[in-house]
Structure formats: C-alpha cells, structure tokens
PDB file of C-alpha atoms in Angstrom:
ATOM      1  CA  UNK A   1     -29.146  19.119  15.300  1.00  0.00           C
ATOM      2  CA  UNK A   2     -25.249  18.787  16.074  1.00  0.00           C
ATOM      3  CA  UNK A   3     -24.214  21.258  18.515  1.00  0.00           C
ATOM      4  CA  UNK A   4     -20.940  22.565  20.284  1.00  0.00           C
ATOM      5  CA  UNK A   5     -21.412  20.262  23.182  1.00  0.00           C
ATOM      6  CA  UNK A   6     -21.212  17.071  20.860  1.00  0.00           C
ATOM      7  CA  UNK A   7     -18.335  14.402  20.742  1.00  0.00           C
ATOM      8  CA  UNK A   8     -16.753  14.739  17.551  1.00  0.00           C
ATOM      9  CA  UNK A   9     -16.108  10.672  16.898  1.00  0.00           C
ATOM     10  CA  UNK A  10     -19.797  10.878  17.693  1.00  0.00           C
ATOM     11  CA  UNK A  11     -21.316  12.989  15.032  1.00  0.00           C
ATOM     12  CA  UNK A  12     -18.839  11.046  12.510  1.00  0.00           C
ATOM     13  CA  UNK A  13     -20.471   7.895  13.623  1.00  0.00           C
ATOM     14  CA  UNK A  14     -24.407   9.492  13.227  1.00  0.00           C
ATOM     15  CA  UNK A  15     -23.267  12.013   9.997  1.00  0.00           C
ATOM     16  CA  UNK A  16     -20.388   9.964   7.959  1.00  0.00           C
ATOM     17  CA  UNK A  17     -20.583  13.099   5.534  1.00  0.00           C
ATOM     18  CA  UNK A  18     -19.008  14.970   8.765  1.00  0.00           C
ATOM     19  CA  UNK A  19     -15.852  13.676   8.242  1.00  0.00           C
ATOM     20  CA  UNK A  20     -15.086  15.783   5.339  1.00  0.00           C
ATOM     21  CA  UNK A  21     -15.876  18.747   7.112  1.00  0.00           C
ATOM     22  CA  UNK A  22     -13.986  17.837  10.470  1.00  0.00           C
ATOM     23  CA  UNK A  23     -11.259  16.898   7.805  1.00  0.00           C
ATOM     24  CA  UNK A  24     -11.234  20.220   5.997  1.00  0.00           C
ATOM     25  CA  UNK A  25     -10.981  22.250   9.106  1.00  0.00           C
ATOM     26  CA  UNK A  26      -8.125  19.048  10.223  1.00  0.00           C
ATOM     27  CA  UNK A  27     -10.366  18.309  13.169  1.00  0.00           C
ATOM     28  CA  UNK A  28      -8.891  14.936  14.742  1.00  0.00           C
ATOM     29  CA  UNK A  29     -12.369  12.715  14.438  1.00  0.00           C
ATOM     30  CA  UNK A  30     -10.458   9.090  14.968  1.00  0.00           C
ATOM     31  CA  UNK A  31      -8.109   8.870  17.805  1.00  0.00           C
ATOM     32  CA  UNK A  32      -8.534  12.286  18.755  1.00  0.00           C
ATOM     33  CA  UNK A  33     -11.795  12.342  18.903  1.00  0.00           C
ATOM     34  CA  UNK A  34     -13.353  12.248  21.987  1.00  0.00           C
ATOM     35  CA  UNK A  35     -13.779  15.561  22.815  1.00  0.00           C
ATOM     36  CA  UNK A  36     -16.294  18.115  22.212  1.00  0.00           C
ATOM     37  CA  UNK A  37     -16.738  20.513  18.914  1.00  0.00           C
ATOM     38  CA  UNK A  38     -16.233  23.537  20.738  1.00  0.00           C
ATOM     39  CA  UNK A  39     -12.901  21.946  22.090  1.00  0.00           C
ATOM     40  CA  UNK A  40     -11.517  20.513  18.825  1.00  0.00           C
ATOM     41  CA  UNK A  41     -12.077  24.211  17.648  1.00  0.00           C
ATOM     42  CA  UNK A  42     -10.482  25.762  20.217  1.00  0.00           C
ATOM     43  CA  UNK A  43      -7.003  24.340  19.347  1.00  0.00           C
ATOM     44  CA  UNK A  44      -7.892  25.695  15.974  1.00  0.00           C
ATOM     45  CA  UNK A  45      -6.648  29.357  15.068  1.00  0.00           C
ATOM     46  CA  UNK A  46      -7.961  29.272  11.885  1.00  0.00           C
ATOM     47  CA  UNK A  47     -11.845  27.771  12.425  1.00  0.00           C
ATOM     48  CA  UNK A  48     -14.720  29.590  13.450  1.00  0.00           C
ATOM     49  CA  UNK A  49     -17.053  27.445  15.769  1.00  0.00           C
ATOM     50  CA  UNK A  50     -19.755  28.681  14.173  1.00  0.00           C
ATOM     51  CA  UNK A  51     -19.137  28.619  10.707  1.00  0.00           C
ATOM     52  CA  UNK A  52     -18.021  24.830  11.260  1.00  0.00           C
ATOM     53  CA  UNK A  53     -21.689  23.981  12.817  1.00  0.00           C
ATOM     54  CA  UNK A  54     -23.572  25.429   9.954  1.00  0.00           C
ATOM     55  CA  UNK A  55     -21.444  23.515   7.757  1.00  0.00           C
ATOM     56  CA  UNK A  56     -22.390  20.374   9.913  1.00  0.00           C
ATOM     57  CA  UNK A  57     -26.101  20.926  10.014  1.00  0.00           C
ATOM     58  CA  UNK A  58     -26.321  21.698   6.249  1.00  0.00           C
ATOM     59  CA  UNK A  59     -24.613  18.289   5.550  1.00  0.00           C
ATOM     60  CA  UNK A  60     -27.522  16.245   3.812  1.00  0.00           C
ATOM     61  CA  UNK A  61     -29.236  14.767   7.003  1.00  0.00           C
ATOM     62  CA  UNK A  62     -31.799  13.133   4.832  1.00  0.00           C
ATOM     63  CA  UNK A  63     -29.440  11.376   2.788  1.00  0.00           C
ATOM     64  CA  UNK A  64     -27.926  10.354   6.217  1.00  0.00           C
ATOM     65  CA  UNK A  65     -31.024   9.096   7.700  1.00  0.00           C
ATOM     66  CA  UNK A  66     -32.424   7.005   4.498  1.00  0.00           C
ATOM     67  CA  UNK A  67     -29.209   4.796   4.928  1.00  0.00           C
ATOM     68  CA  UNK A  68     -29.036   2.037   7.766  1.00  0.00           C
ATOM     69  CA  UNK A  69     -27.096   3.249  10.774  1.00  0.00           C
ATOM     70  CA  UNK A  70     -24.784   0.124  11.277  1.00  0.00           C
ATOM     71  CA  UNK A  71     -23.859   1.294  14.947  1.00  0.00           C
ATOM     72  CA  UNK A  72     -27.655  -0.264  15.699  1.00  0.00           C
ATOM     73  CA  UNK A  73     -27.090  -3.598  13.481  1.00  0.00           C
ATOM     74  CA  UNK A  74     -25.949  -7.125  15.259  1.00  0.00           C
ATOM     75  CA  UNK A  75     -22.934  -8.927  13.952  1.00  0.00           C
ATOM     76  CA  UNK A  76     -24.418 -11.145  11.218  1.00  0.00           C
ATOM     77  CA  UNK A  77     -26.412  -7.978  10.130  1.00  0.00           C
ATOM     78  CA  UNK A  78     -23.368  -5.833  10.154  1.00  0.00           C
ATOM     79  CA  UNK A  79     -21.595  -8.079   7.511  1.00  0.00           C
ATOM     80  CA  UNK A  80     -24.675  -8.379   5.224  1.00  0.00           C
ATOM     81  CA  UNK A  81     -24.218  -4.154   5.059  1.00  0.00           C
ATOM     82  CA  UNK A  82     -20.751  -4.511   4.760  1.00  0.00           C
ATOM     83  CA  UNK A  83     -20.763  -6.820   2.039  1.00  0.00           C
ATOM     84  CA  UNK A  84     -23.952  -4.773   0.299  1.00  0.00           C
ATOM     85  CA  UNK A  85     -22.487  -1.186   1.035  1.00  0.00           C
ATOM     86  CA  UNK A  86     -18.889  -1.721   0.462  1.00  0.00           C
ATOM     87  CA  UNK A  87     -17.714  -5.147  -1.173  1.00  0.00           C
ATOM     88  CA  UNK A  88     -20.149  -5.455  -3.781  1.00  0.00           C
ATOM     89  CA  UNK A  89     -19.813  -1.607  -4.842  1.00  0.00           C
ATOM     90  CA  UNK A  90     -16.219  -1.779  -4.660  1.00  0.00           C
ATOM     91  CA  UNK A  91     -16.266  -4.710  -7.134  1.00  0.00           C
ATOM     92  CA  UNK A  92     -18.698  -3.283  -9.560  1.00  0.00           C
ATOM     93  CA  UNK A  93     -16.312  -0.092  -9.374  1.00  0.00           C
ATOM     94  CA  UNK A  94     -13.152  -1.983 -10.060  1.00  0.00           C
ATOM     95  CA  UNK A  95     -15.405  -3.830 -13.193  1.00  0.00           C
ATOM     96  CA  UNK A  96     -16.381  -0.510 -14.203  1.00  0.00           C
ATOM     97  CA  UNK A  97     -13.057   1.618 -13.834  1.00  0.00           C
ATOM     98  CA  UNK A  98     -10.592  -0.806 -15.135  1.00  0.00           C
ATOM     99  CA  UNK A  99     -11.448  -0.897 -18.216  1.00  0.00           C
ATOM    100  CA  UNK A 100     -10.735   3.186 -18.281  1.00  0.00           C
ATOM    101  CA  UNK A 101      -7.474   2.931 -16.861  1.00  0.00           C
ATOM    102  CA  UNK A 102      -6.691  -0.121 -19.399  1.00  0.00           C
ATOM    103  CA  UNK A 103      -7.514   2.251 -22.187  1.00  0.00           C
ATOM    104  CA  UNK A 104      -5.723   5.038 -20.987  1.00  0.00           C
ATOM    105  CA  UNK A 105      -2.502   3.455 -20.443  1.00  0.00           C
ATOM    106  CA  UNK A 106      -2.865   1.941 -24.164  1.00  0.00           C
ATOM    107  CA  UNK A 107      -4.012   4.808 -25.521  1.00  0.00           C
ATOM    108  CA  UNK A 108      -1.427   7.382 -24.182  1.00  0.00           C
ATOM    109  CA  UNK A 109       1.186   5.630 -22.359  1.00  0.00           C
ATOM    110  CA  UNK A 110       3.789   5.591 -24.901  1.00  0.00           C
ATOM    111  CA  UNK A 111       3.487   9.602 -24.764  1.00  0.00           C
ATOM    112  CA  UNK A 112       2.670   9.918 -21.113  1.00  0.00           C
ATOM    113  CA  UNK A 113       4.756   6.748 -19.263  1.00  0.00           C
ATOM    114  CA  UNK A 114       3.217   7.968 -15.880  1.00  0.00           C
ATOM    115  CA  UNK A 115       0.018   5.956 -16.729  1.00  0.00           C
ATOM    116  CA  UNK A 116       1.874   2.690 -17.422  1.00  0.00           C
ATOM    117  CA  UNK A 117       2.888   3.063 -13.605  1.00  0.00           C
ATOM    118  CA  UNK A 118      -0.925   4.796 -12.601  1.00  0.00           C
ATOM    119  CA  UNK A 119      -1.558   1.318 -14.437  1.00  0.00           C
ATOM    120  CA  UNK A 120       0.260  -1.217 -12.722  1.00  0.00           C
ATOM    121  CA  UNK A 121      -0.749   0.858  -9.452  1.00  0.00           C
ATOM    122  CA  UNK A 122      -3.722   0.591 -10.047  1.00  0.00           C
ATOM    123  CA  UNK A 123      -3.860  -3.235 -10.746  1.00  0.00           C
ATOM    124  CA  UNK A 124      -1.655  -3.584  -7.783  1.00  0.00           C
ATOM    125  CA  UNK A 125      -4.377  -2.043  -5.685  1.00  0.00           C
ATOM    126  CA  UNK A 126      -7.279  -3.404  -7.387  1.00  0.00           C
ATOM    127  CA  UNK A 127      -5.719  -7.168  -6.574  1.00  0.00           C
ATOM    128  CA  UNK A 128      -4.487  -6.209  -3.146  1.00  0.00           C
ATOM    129  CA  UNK A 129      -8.413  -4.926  -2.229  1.00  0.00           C
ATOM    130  CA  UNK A 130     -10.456  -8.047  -3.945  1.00  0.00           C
ATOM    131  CA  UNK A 131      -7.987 -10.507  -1.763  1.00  0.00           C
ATOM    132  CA  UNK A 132      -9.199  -8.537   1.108  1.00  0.00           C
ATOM    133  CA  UNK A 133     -12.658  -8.757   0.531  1.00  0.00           C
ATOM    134  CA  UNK A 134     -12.331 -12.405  -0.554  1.00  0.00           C
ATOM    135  CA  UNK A 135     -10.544 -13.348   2.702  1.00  0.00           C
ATOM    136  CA  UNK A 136     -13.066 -10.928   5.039  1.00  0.00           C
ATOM    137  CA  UNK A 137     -15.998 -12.781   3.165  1.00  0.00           C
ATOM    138  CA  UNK A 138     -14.559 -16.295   3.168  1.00  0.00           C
ATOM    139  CA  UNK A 139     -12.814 -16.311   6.463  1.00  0.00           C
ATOM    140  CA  UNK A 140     -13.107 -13.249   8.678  1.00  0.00           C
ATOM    141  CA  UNK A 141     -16.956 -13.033   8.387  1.00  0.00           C
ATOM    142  CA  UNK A 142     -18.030 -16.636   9.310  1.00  0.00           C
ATOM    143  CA  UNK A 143     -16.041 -16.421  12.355  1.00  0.00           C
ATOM    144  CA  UNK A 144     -17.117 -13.541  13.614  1.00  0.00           C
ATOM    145  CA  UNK A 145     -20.411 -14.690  13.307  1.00  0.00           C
ATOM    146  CA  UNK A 146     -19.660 -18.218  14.735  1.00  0.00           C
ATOM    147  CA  UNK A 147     -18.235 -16.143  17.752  1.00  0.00           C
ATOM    148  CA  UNK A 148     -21.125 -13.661  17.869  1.00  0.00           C
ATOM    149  CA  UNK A 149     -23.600 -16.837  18.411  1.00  0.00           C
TER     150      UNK A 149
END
C-alpha cells in the first residue's frame, strides 16, 4: 500500500504506472523527487492528498507485480530486460507502425501536406532510435558488462 509518508521517486521506481498520476497532478517524480507524497502535495493548491493516494493504490498492482522489478536485477540481467522489454518491442513497433504512417502520407498527403512532414518526422525518429539501440546493444552493453565482472 503507498502511503503519504512514501518517497515519491520511490513509488515510481516500485509502481511505473505512478508516473502518470504524479504527472497529471505535475508532481516532480525525477529530480524532484525525493520527498514525501504528503510534501509534493503540499506545494500543490490544486491536489487533494487523498484523492491522489486512491488514485495510486487503484493503479493495477497486479499488473505491476507480474513484471520483473529491474531495481533487483544485476548488470548482465538488466540488459537482457532492457533489450526484451524495450528494444525488441520498440522494433516490432516501428515494423508495425511504419507501414501506417507510409500509407497515410501517400494516401492523403497531397491534401493534407502536414503528414509528408509527420512522415519524414517520423522516419527521422524511427532512424535516430534504432542507431541508439544498435549502438547500446553493440557497444554500450558489452562494456558495461565487461566492467560489471
């Protein structure tokens, strides 16, 4: 149960789904962080502590727990997650989406030029990301693990 006495960066690192909420009520969770609930709210006219801890106890704690907590994982373990969780999704996304947005820019860009540049945007970002990945995988992993060992 999160209560008023918990560190916000805290319950964003045990509830991910938190974020949104702490976001919504533009509750500092990064570099502001490290103070309580009950404090963040205080410097908030508008947000009843409360009302915000419902919210945070209704998030779906089950979906939370069935997912590996990567605060508890070593180094080489880490990466495998990262790699599962987020580099392999984001690639089947960006196989799966561009298509769409290829279509869409075809299809109604000569009526609507504000997709040709949602296009290239998009490409832009989808090239930018996958070199990211590629380099984290390629480079930035193995030495992290070499220098975990």
């Amino acid at each position: 149960m999160i209560k008023k006495e918990d560190i916000v960066a805290d319950v964003v690192i045990d509830y991910p789904k938190s974020a949104d909420i702490f976001r919504h009520a533009e509750i500092d969770f990064c570099c502001g962080g490290q103070e309580s609930i009950a404090s963040a709210v205080n410097h908030k006219l508008n947000t009843d502590l409360n009302s915000l801890l419902n919210k945070l106890n209704n998030i779906d704690i089950a979906e939370s727990n069935s997912t590996i907590n990567p605060k508890f994982l070593n180094v080489e373990s880490l990466i495998q997650y990262i790699q599962s969780a987020y580099h392999e999704t984001l690639r089947e996304e960006f196989k799966n989406l561009t298509p769409y947005v290829t279509k869409l820019a075809k299809v109604h860009g000569t009526r609507h030029p504000y997709l040709l540049k949602v296009q290239d945007v998009y490409h832009q970002f989808r090239e930018t990301m996958l070199e990211h990945i590629c380099k984290e995988d390629e480079k930035d992993f193995p030495k992290l693990i070499q220098y975990s060992q």
